[in-house]
Structure formats: structure tokens, C-alpha cells
mmCIF file of C-alpha atoms in Angstrom:
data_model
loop_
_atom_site.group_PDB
_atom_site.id
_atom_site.type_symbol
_atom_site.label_atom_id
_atom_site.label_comp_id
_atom_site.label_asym_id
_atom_site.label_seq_id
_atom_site.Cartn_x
_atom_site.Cartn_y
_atom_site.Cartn_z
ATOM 1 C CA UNK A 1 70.271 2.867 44.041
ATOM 2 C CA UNK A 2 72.501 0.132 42.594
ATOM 3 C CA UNK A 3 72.999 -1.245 39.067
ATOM 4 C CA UNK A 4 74.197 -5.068 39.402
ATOM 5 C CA UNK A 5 75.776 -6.739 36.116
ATOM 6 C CA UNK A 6 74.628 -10.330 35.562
ATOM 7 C CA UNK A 7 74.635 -12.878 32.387
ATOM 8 C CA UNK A 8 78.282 -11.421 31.772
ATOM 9 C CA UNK A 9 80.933 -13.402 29.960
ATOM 10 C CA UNK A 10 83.548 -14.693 32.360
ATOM 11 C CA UNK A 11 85.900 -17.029 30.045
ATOM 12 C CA UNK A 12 87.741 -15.315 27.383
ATOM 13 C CA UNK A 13 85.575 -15.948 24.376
ATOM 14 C CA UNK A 14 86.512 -14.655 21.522
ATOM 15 C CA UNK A 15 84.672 -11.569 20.377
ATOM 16 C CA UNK A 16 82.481 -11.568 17.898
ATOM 17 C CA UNK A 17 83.201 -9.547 14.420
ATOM 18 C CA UNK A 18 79.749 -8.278 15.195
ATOM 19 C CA UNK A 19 80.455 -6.810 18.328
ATOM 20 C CA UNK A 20 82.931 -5.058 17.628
ATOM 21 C CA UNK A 21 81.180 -3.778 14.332
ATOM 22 C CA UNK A 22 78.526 -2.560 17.091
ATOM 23 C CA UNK A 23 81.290 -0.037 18.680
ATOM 24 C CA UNK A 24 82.647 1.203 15.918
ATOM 25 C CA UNK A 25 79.274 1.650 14.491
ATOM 26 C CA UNK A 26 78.651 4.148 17.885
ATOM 27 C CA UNK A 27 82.136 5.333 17.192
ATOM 28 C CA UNK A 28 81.963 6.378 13.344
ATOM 29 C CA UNK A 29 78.633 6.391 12.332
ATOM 30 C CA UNK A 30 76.533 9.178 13.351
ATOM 31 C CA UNK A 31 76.795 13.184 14.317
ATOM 32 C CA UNK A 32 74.083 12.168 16.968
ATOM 33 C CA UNK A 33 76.403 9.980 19.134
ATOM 34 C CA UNK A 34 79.435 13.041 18.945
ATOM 35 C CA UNK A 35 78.765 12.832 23.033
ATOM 36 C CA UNK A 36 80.075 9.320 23.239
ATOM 37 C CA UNK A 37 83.714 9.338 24.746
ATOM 38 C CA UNK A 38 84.197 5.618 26.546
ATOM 39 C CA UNK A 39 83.115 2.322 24.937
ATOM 40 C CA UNK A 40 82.029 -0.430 27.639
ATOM 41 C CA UNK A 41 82.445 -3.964 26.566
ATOM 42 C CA UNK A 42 80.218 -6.535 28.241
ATOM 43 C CA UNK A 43 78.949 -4.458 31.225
ATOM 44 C CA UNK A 44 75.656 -2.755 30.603
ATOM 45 C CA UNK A 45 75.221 -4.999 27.135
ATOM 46 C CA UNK A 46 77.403 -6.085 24.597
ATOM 47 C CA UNK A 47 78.451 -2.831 24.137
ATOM 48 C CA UNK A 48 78.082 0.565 25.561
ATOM 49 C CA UNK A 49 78.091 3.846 24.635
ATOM 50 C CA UNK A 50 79.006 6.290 27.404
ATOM 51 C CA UNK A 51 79.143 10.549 27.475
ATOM 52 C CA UNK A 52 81.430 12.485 30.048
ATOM 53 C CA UNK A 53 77.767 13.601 31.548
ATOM 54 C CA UNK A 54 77.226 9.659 31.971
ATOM 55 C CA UNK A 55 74.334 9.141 28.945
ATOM 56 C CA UNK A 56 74.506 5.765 27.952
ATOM 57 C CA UNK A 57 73.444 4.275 24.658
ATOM 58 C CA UNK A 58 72.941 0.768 25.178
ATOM 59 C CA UNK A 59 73.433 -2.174 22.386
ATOM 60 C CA UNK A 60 73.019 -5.073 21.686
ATOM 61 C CA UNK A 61 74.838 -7.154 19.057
ATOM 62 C CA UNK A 62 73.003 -10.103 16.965
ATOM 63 C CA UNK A 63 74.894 -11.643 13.735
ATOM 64 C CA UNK A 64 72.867 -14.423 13.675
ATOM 65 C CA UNK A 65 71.417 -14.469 10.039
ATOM 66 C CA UNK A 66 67.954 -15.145 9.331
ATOM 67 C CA UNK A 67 66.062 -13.065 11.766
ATOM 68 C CA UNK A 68 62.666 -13.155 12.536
ATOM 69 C CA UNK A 69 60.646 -10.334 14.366
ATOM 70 C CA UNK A 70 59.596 -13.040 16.766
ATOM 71 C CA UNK A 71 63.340 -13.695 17.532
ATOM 72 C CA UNK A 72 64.244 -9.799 17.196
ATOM 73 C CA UNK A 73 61.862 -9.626 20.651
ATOM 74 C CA UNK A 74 63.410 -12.213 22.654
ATOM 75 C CA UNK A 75 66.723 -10.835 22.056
ATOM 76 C CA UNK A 76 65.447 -7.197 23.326
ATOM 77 C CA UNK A 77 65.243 -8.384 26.794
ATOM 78 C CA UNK A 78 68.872 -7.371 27.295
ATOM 79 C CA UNK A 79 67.906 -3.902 26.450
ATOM 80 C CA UNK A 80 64.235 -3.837 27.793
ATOM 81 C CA UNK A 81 65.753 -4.918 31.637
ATOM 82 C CA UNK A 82 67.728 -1.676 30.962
ATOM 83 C CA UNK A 83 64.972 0.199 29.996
ATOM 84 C CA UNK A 84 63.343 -0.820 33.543
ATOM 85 C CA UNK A 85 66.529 -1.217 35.826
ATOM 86 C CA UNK A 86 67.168 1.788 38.060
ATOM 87 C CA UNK A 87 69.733 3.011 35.566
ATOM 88 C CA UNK A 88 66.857 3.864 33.539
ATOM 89 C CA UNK A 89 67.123 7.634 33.237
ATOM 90 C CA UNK A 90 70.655 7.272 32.197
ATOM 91 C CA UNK A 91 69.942 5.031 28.561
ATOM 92 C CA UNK A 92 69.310 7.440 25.895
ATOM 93 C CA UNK A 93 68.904 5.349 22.769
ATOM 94 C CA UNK A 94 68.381 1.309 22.880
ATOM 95 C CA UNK A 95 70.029 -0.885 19.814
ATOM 96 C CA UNK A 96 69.674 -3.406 18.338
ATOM 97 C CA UNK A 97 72.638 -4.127 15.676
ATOM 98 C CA UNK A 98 71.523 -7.074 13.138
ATOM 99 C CA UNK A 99 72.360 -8.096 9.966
ATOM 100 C CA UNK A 100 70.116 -7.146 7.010
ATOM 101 C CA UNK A 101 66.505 -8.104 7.883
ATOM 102 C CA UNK A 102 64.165 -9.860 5.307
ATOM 103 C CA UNK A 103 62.466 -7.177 3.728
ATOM 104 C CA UNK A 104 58.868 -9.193 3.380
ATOM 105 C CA UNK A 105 58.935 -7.858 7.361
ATOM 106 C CA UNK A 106 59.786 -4.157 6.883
ATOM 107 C CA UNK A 107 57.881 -1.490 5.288
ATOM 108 C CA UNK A 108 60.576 0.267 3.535
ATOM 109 C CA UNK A 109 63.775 -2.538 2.958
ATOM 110 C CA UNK A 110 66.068 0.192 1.738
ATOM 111 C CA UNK A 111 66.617 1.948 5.178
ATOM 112 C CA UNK A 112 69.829 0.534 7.293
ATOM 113 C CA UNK A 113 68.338 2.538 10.461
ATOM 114 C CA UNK A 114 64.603 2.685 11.743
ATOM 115 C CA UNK A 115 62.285 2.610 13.961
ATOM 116 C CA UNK A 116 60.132 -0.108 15.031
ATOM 117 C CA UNK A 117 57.215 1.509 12.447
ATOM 118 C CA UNK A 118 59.409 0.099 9.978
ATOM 119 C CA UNK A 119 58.273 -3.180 10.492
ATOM 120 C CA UNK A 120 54.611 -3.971 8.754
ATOM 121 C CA UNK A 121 52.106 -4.423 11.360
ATOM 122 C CA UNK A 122 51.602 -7.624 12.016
ATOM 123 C CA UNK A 123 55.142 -8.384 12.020
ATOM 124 C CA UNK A 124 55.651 -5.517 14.761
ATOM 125 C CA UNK A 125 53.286 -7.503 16.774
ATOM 126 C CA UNK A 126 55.373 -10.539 16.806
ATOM 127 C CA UNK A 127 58.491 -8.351 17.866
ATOM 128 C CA UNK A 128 56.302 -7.404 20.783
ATOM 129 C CA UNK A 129 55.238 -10.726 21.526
ATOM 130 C CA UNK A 130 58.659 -12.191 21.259
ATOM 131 C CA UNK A 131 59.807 -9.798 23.935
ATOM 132 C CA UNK A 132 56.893 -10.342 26.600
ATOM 133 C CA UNK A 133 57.655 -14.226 26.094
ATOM 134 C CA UNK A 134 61.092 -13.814 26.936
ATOM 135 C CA UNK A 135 60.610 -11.029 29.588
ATOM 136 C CA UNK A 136 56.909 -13.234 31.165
ATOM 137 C CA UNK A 137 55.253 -10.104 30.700
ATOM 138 C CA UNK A 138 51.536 -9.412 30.779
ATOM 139 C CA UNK A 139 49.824 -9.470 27.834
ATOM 140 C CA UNK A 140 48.509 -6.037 28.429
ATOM 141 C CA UNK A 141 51.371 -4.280 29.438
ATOM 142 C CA UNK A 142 52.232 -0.889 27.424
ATOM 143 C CA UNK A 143 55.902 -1.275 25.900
ATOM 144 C CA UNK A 144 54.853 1.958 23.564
ATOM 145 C CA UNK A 145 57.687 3.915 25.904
ATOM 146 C CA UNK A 146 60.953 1.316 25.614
ATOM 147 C CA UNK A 147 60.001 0.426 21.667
ATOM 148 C CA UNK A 148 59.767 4.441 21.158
ATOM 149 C CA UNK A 149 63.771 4.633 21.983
ATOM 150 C CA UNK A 150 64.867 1.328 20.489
ATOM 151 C CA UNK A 151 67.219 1.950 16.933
ATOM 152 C CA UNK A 152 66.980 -1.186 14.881
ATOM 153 C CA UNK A 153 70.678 -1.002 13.146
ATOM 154 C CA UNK A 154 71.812 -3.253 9.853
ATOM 155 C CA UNK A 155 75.122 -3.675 9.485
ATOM 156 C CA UNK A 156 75.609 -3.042 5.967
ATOM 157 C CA UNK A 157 79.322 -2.003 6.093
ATOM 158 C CA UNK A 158 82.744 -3.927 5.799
ATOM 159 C CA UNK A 159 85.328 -4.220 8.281
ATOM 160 C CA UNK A 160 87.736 -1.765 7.066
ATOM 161 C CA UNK A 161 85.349 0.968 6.145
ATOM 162 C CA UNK A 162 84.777 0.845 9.893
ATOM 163 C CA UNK A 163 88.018 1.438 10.495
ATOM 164 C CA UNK A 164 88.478 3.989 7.993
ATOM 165 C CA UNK A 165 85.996 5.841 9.405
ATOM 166 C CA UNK A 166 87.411 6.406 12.684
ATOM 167 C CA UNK A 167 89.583 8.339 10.316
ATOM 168 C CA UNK A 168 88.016 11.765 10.460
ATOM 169 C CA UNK A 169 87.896 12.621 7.067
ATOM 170 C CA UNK A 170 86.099 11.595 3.915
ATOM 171 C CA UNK A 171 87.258 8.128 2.281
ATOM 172 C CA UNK A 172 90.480 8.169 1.017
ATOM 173 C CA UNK A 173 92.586 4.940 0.328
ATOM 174 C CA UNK A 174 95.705 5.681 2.506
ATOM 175 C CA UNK A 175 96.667 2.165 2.450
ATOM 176 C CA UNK A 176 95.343 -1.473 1.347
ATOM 177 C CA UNK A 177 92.299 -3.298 2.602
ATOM 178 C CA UNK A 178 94.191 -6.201 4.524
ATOM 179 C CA UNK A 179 96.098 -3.124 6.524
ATOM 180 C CA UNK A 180 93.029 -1.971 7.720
ATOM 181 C CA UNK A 181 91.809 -5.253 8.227
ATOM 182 C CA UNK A 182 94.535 -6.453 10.485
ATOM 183 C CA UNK A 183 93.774 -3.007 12.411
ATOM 184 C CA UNK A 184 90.084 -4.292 12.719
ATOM 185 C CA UNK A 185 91.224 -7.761 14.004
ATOM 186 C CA UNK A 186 93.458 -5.812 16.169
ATOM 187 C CA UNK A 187 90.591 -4.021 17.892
ATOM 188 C CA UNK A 188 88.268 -6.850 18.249
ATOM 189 C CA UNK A 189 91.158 -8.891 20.018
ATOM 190 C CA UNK A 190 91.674 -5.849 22.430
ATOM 191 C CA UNK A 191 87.631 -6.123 23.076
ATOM 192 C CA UNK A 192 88.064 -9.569 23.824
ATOM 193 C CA UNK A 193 90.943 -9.246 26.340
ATOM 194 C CA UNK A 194 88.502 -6.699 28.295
ATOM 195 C CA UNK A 195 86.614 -9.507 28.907
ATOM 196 C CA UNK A 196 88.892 -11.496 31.282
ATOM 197 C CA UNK A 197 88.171 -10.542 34.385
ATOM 198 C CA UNK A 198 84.722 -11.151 36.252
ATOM 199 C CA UNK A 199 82.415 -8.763 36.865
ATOM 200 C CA UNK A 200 79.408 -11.203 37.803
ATOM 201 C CA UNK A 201 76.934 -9.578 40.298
ATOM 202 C CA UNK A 202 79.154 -6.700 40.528
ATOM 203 C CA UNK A 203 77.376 -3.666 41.826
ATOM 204 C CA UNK A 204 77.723 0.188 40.942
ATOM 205 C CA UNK A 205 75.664 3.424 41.782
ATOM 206 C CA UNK A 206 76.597 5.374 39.595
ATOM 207 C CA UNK A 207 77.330 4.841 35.278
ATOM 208 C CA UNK A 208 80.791 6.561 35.641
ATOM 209 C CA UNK A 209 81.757 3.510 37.989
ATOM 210 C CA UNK A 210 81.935 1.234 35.335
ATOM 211 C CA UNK A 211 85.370 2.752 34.170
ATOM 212 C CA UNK A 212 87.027 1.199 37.615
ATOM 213 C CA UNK A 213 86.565 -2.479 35.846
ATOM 214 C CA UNK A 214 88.394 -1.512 33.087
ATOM 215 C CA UNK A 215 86.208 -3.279 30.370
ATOM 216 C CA UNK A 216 86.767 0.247 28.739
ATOM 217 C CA UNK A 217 88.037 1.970 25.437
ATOM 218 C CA UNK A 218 87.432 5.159 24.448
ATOM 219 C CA UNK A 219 87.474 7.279 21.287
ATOM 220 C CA UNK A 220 90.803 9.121 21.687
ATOM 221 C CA UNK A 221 92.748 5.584 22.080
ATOM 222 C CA UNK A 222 90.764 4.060 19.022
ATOM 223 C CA UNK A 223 91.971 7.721 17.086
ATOM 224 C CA UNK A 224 95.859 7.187 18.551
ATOM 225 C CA UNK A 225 95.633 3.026 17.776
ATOM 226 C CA UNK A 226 94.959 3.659 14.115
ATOM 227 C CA UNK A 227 97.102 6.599 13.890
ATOM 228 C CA UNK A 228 100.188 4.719 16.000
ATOM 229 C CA UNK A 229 99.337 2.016 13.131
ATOM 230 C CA UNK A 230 99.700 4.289 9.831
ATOM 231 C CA UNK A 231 102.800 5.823 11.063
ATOM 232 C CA UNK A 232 104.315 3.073 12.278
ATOM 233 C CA UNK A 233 104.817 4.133 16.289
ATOM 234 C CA UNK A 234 103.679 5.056 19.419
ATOM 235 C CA UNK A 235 102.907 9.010 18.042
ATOM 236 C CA UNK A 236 102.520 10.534 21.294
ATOM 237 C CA UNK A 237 104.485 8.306 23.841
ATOM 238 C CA UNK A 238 108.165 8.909 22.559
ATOM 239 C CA UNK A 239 109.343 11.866 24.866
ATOM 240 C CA UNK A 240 111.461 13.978 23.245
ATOM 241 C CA UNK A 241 112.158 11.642 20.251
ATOM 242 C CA UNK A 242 113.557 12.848 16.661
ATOM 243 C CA UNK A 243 112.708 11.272 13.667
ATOM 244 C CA UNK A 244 116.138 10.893 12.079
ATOM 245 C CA UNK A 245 114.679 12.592 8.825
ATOM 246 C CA UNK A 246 114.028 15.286 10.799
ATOM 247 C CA UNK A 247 117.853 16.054 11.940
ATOM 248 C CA UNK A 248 118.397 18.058 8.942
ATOM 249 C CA UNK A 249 116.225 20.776 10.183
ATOM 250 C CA UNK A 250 117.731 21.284 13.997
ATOM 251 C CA UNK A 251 121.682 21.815 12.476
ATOM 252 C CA UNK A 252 121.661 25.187 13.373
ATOM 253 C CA UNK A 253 120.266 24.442 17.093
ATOM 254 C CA UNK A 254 122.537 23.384 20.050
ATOM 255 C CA UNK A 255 122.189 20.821 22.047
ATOM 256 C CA UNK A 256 119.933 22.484 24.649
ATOM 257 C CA UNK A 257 117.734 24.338 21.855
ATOM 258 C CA UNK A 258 117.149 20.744 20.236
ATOM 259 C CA UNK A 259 115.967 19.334 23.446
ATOM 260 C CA UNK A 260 113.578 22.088 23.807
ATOM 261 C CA UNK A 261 112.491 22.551 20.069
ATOM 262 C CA UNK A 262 112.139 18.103 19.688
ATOM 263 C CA UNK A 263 109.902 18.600 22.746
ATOM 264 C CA UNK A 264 107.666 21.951 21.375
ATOM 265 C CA UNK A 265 107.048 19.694 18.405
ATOM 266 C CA UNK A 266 105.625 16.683 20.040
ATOM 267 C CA UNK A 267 103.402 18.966 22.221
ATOM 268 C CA UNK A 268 102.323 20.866 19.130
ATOM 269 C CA UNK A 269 101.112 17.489 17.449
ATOM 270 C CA UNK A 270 99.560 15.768 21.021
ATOM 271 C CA UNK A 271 97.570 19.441 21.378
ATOM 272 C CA UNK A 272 96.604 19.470 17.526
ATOM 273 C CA UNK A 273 95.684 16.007 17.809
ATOM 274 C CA UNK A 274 93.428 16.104 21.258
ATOM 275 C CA UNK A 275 91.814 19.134 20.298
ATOM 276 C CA UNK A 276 88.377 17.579 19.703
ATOM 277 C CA UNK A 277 87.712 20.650 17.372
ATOM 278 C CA UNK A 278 90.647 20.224 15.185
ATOM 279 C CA UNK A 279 90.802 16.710 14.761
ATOM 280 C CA UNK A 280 89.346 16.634 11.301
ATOM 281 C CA UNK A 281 91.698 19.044 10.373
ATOM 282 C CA UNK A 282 94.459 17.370 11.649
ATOM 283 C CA UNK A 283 93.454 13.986 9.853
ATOM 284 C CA UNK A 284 92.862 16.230 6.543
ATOM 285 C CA UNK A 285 96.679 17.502 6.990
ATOM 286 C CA UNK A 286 97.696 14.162 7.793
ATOM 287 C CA UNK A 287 95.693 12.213 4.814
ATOM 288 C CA UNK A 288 97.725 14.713 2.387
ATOM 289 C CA UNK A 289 101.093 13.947 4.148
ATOM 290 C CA UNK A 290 100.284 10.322 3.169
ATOM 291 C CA UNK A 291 99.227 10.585 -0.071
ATOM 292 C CA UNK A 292 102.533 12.315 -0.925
ATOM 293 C CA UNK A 293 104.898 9.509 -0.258
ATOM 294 C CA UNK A 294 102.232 7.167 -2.050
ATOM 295 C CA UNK A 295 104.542 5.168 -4.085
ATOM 296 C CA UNK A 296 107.414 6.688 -3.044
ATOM 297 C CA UNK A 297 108.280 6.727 0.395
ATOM 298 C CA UNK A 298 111.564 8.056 0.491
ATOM 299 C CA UNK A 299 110.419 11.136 -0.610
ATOM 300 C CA UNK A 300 112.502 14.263 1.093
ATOM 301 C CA UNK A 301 110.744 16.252 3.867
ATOM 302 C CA UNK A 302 110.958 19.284 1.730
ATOM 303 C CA UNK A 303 109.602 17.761 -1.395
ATOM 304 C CA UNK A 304 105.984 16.811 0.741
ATOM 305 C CA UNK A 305 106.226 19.878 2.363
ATOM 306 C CA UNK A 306 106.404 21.985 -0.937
ATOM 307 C CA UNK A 307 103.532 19.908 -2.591
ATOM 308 C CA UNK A 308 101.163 20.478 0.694
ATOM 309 C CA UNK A 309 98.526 23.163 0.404
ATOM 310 C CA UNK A 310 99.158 25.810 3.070
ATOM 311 C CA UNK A 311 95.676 25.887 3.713
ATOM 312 C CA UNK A 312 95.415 22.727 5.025
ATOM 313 C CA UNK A 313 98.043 24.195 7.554
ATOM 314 C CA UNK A 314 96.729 27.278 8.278
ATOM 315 C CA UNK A 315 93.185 25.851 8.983
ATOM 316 C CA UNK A 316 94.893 22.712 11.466
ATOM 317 C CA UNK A 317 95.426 24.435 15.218
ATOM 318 C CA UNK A 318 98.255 24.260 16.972
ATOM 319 C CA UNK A 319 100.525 23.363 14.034
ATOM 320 C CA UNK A 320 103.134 25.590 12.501
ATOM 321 C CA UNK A 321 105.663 24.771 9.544
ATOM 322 C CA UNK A 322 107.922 23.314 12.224
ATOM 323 C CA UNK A 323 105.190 20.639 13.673
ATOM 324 C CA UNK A 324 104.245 20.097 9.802
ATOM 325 C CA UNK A 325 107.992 19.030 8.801
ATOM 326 C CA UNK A 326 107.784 17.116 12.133
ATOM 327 C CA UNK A 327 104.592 15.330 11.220
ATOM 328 C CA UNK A 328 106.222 14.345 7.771
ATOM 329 C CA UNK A 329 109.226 13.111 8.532
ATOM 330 C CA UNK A 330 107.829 11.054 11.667
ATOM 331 C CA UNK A 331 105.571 8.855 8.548
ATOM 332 C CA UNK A 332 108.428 8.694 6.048
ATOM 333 C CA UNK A 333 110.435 7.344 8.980
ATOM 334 C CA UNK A 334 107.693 5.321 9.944
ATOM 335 C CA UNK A 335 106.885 3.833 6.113
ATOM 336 C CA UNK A 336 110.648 3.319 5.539
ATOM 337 C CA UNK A 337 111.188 1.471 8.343
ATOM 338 C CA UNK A 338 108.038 -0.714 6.928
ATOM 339 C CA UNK A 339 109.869 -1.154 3.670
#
């Protein structure tokens, strides 16, 4: 049994905003794709949504405006030749990511996520016939089965909410719309790099085999890219490093106990931060960190510290007062050194 990749890109096209609006739609959006740990780019579709346990949810990326269900079709052959390959039991969800449909084709316009029953009826029928066109299907063939697991997304969201969102906390302005906006830009240029190398007629056995291409990110490096880019570093490839605003609180230590403590603080903050069921709570502690030096970023260690709920603390794993003062002085370092 062998998957074989074909109609890949093999120049180094730029990537489209949509795309990449595709994976961080599988990355932020829903509770349901919380299995999703690796982000393929150009292998199985456009992009690809992958578990450890090798489910893959499979999409494909359209930002041409003024869709028609006739169109819609054609452009689900991508994800109907996955439906039928041999890596069929592996797709758990087909999608199609679009802009905002004309709602004289949909029953109910106000939904960004449906079903094909969505569409009125004889406007479903041209989304069926516009896929056994493309595909030279028989006109009696059954597609009942790949239609029932096909999510018809609308992007409906800007560029920087995406990004926010990969934040894992509830909306909260921690900096302006062009910041997160570069960091978007930043992302889709990374996606487009993973495209260099050529794949073409490339064959695997088995979905985990993808990740030897590289064409790959996955959700713990877009976490660590966003967070490297609020604080201003690489958070959790420094060694032993000491913010210098945190020097003040290893004076009593001597050289050997500073060594050790620097070093018990940066594990502290890599376990806090990699625990997959502490992460919120990290990014809550982290989001109130931020807000503190809001408007004034030289703000002392102590000051943030004594305006923190404990709470937040208590309820974030792995992180004692130590790793907190850590935490804070590794931003203000990082938003003084932006200053």
C-alpha cells in the first residue's frame, strides 16, 4: 500500500494568505481538531492536518472570490482522490476553506461552517455535478459517503485574530495589529519555504512518513514562534541564560548555585510551557505579565510581581515565585531592548 504525491508545487511560489489562513484555521479554531499536532504543507493537499495516531484532516484552500457550487465541485477533486486513494481510512474530515459564499446558494447564509445540506437543493446538485465533471465520473455513482465528511469553511476572520488565537487564551490586545500582522506574514513565508524541495511522485506507506520531507510545522513551534516574538527571544533555546533584570534576585547565590538555579528556571518555564494541559494557564499568567508593563516597560520585577494575582500562579504547573520573577523579567528585558 503506497500513497504517491502528484500536482505538487515545485518552484517556490509564494504562499497564498489563504493557505495559510487554512492552517491556522485547523490550528485555532475548533476543540474538535485538539488531536492535530503537525501541519503538512503541500503534501496530501494544500494543507494537512495530522494527529500523533496519524488521522489526517485534509484541506483544501480556495480564495478565489465569486464561487459558484458548480466551481466548489471541480475544486473537490483534490479532496475526493483522497477520499478514494488507499490512504482513505486515515482522512477524518475533508475541507474546503472559501471565502464567504453567495448566500442566494445556501440555506442558512449566517453559518461560517456546514455541511453540504446547507446548500439549497438544486444548487447541491451542481456541486455534485461539478465534481463528477472534473473527476469523469459516472453519472450514477453514489458520492453520499465523501460529501457526508466534507466541512465547507468561510473564512470570515482577519489575519491577526488568527494569530491571536494561537494564543491560548481569550482576546486580549497584548500588542498592535501590524505586530501581529508581521507575525502572520512571518508564518506564511515559513509555509512557503517548505515548499522548495520536490516531492513529485514521491511515495510513502504510511501518513507518519510524510514528516521525513520536512514540508512540516507543528503546533508547539507555531506556540514558541509567537511567544519567541512577544518576548523578544528564542524563550527556550538560551541555555542557562539570565535576563539581566533578573540578577537582582541571585545576589545571595554563588557562582555554582546561580548556574544551577538560572538552569531550574528555564526548565520550570520549557515544562510549564510543553505541558499540553497547562498551556492555557501558562498563556493566562503570561497575558497578565504583559499587560503590566503596558505603557510602561521599565517597570521593576517586583512591581509586576506584586500586582499579579497569585491565583493565576498557583493554578499554572510547574511554576513557582522563582520561574514567575523569571518569566517577568525575561519580557521587560525583551520589550526594553525593543524600545
Amino acid at each position: 500500500m503506497t500513497y504517491t504525491f502528484t500536482n505538487t508545487e515545485r518552484n517556490n511560489l509564494k504562499a497564498s494568505v489563504f493557505e495559510t489562513k487554512s492552517l491556522l484555521y485547523l490550528a485555532t479554531k475548533s476543540k474538535k481538531y485538539k488531536d492535530i499536532t503537525v501541519f503538512t504543507v503541500d503534501c496530501f493537499n494544500d494543507v494537512g492536518g495530522m494527529s500523533d495516531k496519524e488521522s489526517i484532516w485534509d484541506v483544501q484552500a480556495k480564495g478565489e472570490k465569486s464561487l459558484t457550487p458548480r466551481k466548489i465541485g471541480r475544486y473537490l477533486i483534490t479532496l475526493y482522490k483522497n477520499y478514494v486513494s488507499v490512504f482513505s481510512p486515515f482522512f477524518q474530515e475533508f475541507i474546503f476553506f472559501m471565502p464567504p459564499l453567495g448566500e442566494q446558494y445556501l440555506n442558512n447564509s449566517t453559518l461560517s461552517c456546514y455541511e453540504i445540506d446547507n446548500f439549497k437543493e438544486a444548487q447541491r446538485f451542481k456541486v455534485i455535478e461539478g465534481l463528477k465533471s472534473a473527476a469523469n465520473l459516472e453519472e450514477d455513482i453514489d458520492l453520499s459517503g465523501f460529501l457526508a465528511k466534507v466541512l465547507f469553511v468561510e473564512d470570515r476572520t482577519d489575519e491577526c485574530t488568527y494569530v491571536k488565537r494561537i494564543m491560548q487564551f481569550k482576546s486580549l490586545k497584548l500588542n498592535s495589529d501590524s505586530f501581529y500582522s508581521a507575525i502572520f506574514k512571518e508564518i506564511r513565508d515559513k509555509q512557503t519555504s517548505l515548499k522548495n524541495s520536490d516531492i513529485e511522485n514521491t511515495r510513502i506507506t504510511r501518513p507518519n512518513e510524510v514528516l521525513q520531507l520536512d514540508r512540516h510545522l507543528t503546533s508547539e513551534k507555531l506556540q514558541v514562534f509567537v511567544l519567541n516574538r512577544l518576548i523578544g527571544g528564542d524563550v527556550f533555546s538560551r541555555g542557562n541564560y539570565l535576563p539581566s533584570s533578573y540578577a537582582i534576585f541571585t545576589r545571595s547565590l554563588d557562582e555554582e548555585e546561580i548556574e544551577d538555579h538560572i538552569f531550574e528556571q528555564n526548565a520550570a518555564l520549557s515544562r510549564a510551557f510543553f505541558d499540553k494541559n497547562n498551556q492555557k494557564n501558562f498563556w493566562r499568567l503570561f497575558a497578565a505579565i504583559f499587560k503590566e508593563f503596558d505603557g510602561d516597560s521599565s517597570k521593576k520585577v517586583h512591581q509586576v510581581i506584586e500586582s499579579i494575582d497569585e491565583k493565576l500562579i498557583e493554578r499554572t504547573a510547574h511554576i513557582d515565585m522563582d520561574a514567575t520573577r523569571f518569566l517577568v523579567a525575561m519580557i521587560r528585558d525583551g520589550l526594553l531592548s525593543d524600545n
